mmCIF file of C-alpha atoms in Angstrom:
data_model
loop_
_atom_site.group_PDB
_atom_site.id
_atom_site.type_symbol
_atom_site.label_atom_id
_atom_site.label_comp_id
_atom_site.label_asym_id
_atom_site.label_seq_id
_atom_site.Cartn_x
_atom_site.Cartn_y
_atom_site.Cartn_z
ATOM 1 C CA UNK A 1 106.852 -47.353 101.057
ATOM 2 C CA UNK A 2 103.660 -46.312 99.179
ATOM 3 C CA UNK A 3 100.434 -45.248 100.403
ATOM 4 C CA UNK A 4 97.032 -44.151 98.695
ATOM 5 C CA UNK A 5 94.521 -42.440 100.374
ATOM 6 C CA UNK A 6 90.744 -42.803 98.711
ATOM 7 C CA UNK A 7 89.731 -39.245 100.804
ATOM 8 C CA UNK A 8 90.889 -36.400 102.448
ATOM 9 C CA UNK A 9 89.054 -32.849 102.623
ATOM 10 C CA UNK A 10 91.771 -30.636 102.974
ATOM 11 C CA UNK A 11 91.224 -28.712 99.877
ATOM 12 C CA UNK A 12 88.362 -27.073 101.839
ATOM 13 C CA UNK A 13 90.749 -25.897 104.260
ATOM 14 C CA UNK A 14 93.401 -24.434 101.832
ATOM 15 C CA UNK A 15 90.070 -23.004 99.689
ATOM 16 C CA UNK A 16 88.560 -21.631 103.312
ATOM 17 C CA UNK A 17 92.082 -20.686 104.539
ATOM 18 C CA UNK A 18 94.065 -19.162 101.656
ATOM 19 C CA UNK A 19 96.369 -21.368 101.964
ATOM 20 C CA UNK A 20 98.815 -23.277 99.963
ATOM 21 C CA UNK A 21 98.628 -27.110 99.849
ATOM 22 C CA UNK A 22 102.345 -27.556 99.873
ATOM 23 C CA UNK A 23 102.355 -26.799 103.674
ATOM 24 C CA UNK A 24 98.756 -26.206 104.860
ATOM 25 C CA UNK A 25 98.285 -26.384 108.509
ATOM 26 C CA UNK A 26 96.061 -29.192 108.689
ATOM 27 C CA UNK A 27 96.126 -33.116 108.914
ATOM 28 C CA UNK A 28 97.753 -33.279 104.945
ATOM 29 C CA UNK A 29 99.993 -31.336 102.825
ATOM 30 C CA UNK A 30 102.155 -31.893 100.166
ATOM 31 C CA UNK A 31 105.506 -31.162 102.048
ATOM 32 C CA UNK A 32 104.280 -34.621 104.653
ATOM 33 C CA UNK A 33 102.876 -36.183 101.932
ATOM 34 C CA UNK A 34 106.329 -36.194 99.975
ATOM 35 C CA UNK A 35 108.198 -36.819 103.883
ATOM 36 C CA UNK A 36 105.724 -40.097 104.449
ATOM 37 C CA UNK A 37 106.103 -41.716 100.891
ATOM 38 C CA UNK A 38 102.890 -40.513 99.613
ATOM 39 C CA UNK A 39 102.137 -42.066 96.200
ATOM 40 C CA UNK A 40 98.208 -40.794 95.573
ATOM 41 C CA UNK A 41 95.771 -38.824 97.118
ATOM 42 C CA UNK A 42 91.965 -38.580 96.565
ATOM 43 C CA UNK A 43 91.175 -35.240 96.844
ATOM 44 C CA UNK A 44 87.478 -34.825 97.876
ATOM 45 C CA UNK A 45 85.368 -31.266 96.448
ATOM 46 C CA UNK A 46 82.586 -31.714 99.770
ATOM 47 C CA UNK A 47 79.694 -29.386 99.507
ATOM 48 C CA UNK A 48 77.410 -29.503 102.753
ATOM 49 C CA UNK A 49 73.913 -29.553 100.993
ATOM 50 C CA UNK A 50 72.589 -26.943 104.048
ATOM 51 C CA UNK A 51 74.814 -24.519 103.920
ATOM 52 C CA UNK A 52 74.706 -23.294 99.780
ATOM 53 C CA UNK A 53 71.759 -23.100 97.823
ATOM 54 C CA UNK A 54 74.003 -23.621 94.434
ATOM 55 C CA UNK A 55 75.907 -27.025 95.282
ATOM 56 C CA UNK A 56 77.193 -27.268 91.538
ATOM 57 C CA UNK A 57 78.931 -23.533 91.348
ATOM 58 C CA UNK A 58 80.724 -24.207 95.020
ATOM 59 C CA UNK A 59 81.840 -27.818 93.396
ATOM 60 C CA UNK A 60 83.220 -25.623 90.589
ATOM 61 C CA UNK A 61 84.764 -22.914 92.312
ATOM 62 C CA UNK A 62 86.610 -25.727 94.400
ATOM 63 C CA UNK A 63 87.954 -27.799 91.330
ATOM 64 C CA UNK A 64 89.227 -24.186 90.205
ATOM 65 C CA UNK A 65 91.214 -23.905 93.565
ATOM 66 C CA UNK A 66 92.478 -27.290 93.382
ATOM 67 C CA UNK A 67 93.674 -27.228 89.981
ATOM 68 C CA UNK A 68 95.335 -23.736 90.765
ATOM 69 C CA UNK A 69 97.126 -25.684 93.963
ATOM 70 C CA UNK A 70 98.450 -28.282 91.794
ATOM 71 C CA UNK A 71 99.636 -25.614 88.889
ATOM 72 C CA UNK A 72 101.657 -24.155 91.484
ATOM 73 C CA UNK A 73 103.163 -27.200 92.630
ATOM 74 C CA UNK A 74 103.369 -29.088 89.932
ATOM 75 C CA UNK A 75 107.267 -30.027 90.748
ATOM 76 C CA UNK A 76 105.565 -32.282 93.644
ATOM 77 C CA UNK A 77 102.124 -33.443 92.380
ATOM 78 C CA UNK A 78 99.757 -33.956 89.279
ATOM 79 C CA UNK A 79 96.502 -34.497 88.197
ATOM 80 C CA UNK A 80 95.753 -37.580 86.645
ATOM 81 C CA UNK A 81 92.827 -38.714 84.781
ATOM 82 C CA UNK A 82 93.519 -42.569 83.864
ATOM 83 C CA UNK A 83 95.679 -45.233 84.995
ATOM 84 C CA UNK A 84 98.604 -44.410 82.429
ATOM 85 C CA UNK A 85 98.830 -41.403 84.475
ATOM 86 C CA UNK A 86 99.222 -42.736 87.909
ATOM 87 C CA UNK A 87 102.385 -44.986 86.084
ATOM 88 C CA UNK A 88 103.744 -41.989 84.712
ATOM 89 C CA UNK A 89 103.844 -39.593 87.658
ATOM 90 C CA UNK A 90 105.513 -42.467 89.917
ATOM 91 C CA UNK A 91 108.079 -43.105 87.243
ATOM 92 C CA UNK A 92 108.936 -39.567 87.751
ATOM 93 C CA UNK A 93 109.561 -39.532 91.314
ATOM 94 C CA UNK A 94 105.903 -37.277 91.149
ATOM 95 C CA UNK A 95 102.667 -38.145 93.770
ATOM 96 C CA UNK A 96 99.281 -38.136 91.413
ATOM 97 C CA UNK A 97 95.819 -36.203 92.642
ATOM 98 C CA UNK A 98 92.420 -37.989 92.085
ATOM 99 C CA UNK A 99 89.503 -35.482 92.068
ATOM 100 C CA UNK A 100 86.404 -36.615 93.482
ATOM 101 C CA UNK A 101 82.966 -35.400 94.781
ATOM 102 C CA UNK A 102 81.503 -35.753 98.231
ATOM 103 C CA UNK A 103 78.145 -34.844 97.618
ATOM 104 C CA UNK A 104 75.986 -36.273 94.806
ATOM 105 C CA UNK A 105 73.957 -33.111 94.824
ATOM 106 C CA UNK A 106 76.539 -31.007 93.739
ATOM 107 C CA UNK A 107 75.538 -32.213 89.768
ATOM 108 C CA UNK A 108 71.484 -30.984 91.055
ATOM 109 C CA UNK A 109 70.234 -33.868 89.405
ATOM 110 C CA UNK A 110 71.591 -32.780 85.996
ATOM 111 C CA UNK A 111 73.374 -36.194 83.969
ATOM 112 C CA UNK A 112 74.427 -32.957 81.519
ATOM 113 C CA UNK A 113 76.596 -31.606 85.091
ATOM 114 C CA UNK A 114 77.928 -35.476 85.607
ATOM 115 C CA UNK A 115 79.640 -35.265 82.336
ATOM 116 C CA UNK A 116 81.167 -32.031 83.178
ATOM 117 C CA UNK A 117 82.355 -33.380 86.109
ATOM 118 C CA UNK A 118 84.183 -36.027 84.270
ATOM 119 C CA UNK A 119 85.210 -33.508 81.304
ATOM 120 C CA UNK A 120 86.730 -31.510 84.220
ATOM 121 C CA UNK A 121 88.735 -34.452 85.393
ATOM 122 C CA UNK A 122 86.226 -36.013 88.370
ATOM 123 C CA UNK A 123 86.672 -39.795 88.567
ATOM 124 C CA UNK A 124 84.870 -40.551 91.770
ATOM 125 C CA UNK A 125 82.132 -39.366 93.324
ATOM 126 C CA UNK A 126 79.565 -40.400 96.473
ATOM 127 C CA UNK A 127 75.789 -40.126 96.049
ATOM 128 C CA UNK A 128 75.403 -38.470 99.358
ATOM 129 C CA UNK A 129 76.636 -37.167 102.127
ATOM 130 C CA UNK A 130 74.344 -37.111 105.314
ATOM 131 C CA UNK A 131 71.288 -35.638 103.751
ATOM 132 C CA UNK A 132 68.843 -36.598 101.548
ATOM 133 C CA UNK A 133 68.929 -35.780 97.639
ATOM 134 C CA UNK A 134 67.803 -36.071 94.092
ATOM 135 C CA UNK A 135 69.833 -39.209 94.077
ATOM 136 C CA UNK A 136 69.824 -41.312 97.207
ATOM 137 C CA UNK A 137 69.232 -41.444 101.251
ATOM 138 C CA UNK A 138 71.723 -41.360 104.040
ATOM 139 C CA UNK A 139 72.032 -43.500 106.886
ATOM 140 C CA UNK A 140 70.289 -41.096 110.423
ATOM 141 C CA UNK A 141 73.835 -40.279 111.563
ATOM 142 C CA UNK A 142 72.047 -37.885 113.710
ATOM 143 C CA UNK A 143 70.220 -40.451 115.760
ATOM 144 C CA UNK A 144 70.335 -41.957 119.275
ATOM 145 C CA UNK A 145 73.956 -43.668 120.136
ATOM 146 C CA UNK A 146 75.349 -44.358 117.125
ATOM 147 C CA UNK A 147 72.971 -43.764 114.615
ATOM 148 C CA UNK A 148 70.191 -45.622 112.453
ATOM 149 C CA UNK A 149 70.513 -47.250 109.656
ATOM 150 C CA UNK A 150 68.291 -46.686 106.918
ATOM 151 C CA UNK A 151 66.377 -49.787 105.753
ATOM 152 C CA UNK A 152 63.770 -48.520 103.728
ATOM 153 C CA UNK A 153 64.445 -45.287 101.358
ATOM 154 C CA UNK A 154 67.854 -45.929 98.329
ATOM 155 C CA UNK A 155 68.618 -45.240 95.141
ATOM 156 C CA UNK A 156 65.899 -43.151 93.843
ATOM 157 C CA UNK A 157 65.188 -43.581 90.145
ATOM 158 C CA UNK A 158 67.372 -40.405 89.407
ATOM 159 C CA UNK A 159 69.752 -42.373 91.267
ATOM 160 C CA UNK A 160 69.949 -45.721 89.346
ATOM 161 C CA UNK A 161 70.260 -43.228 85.690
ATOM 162 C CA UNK A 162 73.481 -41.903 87.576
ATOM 163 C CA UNK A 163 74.968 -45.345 88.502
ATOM 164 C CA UNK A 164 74.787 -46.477 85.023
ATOM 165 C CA UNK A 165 76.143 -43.201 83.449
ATOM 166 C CA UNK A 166 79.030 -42.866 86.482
ATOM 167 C CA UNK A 167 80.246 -46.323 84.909
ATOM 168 C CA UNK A 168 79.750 -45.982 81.620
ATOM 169 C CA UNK A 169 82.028 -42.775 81.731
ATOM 170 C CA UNK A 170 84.740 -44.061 84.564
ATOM 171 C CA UNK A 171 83.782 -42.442 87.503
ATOM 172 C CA UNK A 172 84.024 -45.174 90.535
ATOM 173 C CA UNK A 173 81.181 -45.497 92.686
ATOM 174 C CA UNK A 174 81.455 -44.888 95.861
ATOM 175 C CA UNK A 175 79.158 -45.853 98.526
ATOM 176 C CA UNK A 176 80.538 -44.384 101.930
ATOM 177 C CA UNK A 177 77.869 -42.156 103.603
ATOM 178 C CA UNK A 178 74.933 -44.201 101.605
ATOM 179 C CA UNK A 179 72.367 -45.964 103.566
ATOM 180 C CA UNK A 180 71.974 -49.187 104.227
ATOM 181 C CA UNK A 181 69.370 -49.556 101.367
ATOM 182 C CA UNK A 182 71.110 -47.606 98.698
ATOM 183 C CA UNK A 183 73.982 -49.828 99.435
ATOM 184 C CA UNK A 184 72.135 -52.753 98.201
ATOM 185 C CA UNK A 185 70.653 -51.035 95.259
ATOM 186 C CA UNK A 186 74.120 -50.353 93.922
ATOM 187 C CA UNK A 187 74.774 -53.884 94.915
ATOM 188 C CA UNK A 188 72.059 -55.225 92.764
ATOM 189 C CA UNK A 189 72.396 -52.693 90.274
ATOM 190 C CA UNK A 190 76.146 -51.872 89.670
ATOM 191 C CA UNK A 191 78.207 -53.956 86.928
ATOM 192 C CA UNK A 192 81.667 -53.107 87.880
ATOM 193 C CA UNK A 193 83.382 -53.397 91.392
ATOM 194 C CA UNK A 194 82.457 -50.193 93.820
ATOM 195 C CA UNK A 195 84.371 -48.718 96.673
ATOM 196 C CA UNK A 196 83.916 -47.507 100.220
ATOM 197 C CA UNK A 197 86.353 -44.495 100.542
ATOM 198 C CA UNK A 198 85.969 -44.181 103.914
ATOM 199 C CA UNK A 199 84.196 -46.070 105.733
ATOM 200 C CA UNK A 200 85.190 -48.693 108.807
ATOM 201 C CA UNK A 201 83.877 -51.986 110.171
ATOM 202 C CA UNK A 202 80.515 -51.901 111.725
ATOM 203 C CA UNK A 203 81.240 -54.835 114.128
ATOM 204 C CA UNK A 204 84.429 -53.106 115.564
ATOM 205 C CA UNK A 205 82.659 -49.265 115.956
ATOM 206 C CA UNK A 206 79.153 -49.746 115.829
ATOM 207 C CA UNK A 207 78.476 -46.173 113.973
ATOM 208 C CA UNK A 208 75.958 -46.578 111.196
ATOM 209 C CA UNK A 209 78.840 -44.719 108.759
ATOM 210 C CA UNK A 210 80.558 -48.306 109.305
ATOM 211 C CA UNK A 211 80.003 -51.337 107.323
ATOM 212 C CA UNK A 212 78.332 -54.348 108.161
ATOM 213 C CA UNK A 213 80.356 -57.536 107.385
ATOM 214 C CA UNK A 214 77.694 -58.650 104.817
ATOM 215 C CA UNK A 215 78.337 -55.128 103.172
ATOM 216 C CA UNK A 216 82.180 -55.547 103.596
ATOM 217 C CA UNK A 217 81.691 -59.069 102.252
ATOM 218 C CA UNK A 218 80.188 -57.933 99.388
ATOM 219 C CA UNK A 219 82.294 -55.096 98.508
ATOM 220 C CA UNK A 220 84.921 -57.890 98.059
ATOM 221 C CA UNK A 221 83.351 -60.068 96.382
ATOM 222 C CA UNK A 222 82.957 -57.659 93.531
ATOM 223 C CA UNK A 223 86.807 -56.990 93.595
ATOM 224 C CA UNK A 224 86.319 -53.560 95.221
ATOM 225 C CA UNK A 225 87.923 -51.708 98.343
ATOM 226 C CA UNK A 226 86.937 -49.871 101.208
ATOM 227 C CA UNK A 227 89.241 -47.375 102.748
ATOM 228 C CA UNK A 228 90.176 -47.287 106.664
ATOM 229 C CA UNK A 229 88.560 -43.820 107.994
ATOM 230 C CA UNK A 230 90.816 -42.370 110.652
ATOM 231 C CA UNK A 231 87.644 -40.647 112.316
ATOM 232 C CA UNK A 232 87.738 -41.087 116.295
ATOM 233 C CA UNK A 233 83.971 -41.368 116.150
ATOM 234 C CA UNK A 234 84.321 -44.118 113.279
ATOM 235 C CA UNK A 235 86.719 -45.892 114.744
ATOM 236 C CA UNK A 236 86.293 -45.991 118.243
ATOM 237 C CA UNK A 237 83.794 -48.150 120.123
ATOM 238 C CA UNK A 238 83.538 -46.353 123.023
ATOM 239 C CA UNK A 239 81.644 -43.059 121.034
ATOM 240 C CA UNK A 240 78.210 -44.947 121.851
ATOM 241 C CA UNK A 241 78.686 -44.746 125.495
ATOM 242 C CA UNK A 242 79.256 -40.905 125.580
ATOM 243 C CA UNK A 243 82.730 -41.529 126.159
ATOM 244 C CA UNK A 244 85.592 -38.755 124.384
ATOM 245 C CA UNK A 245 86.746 -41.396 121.226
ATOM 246 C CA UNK A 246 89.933 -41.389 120.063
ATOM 247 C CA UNK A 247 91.469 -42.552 117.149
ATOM 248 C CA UNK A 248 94.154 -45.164 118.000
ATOM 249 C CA UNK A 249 96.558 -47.357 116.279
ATOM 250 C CA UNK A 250 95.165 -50.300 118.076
ATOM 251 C CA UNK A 251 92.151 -49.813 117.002
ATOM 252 C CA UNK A 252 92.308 -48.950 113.692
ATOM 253 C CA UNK A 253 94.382 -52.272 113.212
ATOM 254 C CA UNK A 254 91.152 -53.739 114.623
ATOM 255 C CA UNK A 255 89.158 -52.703 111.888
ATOM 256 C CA UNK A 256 91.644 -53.427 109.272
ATOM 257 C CA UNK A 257 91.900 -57.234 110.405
ATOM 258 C CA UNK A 258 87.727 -57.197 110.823
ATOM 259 C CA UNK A 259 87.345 -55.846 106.968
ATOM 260 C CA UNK A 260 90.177 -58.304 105.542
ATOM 261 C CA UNK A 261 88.378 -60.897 107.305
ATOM 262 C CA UNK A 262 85.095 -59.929 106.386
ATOM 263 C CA UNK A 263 85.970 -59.383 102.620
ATOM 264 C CA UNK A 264 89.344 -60.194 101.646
ATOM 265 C CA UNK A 265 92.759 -58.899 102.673
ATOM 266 C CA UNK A 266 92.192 -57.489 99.064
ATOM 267 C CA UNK A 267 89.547 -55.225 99.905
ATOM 268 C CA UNK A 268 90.947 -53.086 102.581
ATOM 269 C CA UNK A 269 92.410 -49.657 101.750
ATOM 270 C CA UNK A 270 92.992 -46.279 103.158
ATOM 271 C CA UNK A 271 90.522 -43.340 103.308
ATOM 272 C CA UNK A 272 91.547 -41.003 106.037
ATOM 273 C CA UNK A 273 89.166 -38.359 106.048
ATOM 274 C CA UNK A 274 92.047 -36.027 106.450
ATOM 275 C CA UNK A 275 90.752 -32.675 107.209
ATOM 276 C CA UNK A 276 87.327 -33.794 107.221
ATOM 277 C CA UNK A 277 87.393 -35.004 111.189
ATOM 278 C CA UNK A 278 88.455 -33.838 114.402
ATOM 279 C CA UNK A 279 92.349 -33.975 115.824
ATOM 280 C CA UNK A 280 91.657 -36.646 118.500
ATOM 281 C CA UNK A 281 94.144 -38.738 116.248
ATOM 282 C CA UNK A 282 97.171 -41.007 117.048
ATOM 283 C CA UNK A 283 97.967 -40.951 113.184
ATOM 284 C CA UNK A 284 97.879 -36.654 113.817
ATOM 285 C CA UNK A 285 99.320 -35.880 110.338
ATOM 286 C CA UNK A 286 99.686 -37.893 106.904
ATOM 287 C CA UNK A 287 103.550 -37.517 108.229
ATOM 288 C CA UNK A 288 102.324 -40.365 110.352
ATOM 289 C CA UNK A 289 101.049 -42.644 108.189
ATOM 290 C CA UNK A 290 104.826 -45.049 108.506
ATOM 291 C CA UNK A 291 103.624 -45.367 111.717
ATOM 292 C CA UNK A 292 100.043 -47.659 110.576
ATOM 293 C CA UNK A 293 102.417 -50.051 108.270
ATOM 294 C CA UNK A 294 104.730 -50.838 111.467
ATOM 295 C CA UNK A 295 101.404 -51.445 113.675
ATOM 296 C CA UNK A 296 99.095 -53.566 111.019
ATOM 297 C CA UNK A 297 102.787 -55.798 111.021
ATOM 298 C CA UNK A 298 102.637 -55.735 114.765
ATOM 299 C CA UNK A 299 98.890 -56.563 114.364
ATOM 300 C CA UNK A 300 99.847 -59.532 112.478
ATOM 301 C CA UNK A 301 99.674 -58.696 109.111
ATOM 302 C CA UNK A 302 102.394 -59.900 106.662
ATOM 303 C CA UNK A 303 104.575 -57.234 104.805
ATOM 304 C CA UNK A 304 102.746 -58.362 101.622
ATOM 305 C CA UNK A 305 99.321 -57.888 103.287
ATOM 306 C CA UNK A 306 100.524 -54.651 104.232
ATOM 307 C CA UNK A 307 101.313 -53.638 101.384
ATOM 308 C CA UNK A 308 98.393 -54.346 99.558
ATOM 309 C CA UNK A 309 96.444 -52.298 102.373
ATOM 310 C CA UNK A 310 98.405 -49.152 102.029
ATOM 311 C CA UNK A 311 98.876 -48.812 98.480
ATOM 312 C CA UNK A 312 98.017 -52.156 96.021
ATOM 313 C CA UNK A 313 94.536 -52.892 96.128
ATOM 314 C CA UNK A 314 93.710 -49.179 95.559
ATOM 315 C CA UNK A 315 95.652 -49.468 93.004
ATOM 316 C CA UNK A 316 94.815 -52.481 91.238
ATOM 317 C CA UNK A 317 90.941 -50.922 91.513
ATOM 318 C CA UNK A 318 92.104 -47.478 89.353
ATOM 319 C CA UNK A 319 93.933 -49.937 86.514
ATOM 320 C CA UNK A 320 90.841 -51.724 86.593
ATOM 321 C CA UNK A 321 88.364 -48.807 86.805
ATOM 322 C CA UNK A 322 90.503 -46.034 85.520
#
């Protein structure tokens, strides 16, 4: 069994830590990943905007610890850069690392940074994370019950030059964490399919971090994926009555069969947040993760569909994009 995960923070954790990534103590390391059948992960370089006043040298210094944590275990994992790469690596028995960026502000506005980015091997990256930047405005995850969508304020015109220049290089867009109106500015604006890393169903969890169905429609109809978050407060619909949330099987199946009807079974994916999000998870480790495939069959999902969710239509997106 093969399973790609779009996100996971946990290189903050090994960079924060000291830590090595082939048996961190959080949700993911490479010791579970290799145990569950791990074919990709999406490493994530997150830079909370309020909390550094030089977003691009704290992206930098993290894509220097990552690429030290794959040099050292480099019998397990590898970077890759294209899709060859991804073939290669599972020919040879070896998982593959995707480097992206949580935080569009960590290239301060600079196209010049972008290409860095890419030169240093970044092939996805979000244009914001819950503040607004240069580039783009969040939904109000910090309002009453579950949030408030942003209806008004997008893409800003900095934003738009960094759409076209993320695809002319091969850096997929993705739109998890972007408001409701910078969602359909990329919509409008974007001439290749886009992803949600990791981002749920709105109509299951009503969090404004979720996806509408017309947004979930539309992410399909453009041939791209959005990844399951395993986030309690994502997932669960109890979160807007003040309730604890928890992150359950059940529900997360819930979500899966709301986005694959909503957009396709051949837009749903994985994005686990790993790292990123608090432990009140059924799915506790990526050790776990055999444990989703046997409930989305339970669920009702065919072994094909299944497949396809954990690993195939992430991967037919990177041979497309990549």
């Amino acid at each position: 069994m093969n399973f790609v995960d779009l996100h996971c923070d946990t290189i903050c954790l090994v960079m924060n830590k000291g830590q090595n990534l082939r048996d961190s103590s959080g949700h993911l390391n490479l010791r579970r990943m290799k145990e569950a059948g791990y074919c990709l992960q999406t490493f994530a370089m997150f830079v909370p905007l309020r909390r550094t006043n030089a977003p691009c040298k704290l992206a930098l210094d993290m894509i220097d610890a990552y690429q030290e944590q794959l040099r050292q275990n480099e019998d397990l994992i590898r970077p890759v850069y294209c899709w060859e790469e991804i073939q290669k690596n599972k020919k040879e028995g070896k998982m593959s690392a995707l480097l992206s960026l949580e935080e569009g502000e960590i290239c301060e506005g600079s196209l010049e940074n972008l290409e860095n980015f890419y030169r240093l091997g970044v092939r996805m990256m979000t244009f914001t994370w819950n503040y607004d930047n240069s580039l783009a405005a969040p939904n109000d995850v910090r309002g009453p019950g579950f949030g408030r969508p942003q209806l008004e304020r997008g893409l800003t015109p900095k934003g738009l030059e960094f759409l076209a220049r993320m695809e002319q290089l091969g850096i997929v867009v993705d739109v998890s964490h972007l408001g409701d109106r910078g969602f359909y500015d990329v919509c409008e604006h974007a001439t290749k399919p886009f992803i949600a890393s990791h981002s749920n169903a709105r109509s299951v969890c009503g969090h404004v971090r979720n996806l509408t169905d017309d947004m979930l429609r539309k992410i399909g109809e453009r041939g791209g994926v959005a990844g399951l978050n395993f986030c309690a407060d994502f997932v669960d619909p109890e979160g807007e009555s003040g309730k604890r949330t928890f992150s359950s099987l059940e529900y997360l199946v819930r979500h899966a069969r709301h986005m694959a009807n909503a957009g396709g079974i051949e837009s749903v994916a994985l994005g686990s947040d790993y790292d990123g999000i608090e432990d009140s998870l059924e799915l506790s480790n990526c050790s776990k993760m055999p444990l989703l495939a046997e409930a989305l069959k339970k669920g009702g999902f065919t072994e094909s569909q299944v497949d396809k969710i954990l690993s195939e239509n992430a991967m037919r997106l990177f041979r497309e994009l990549l």
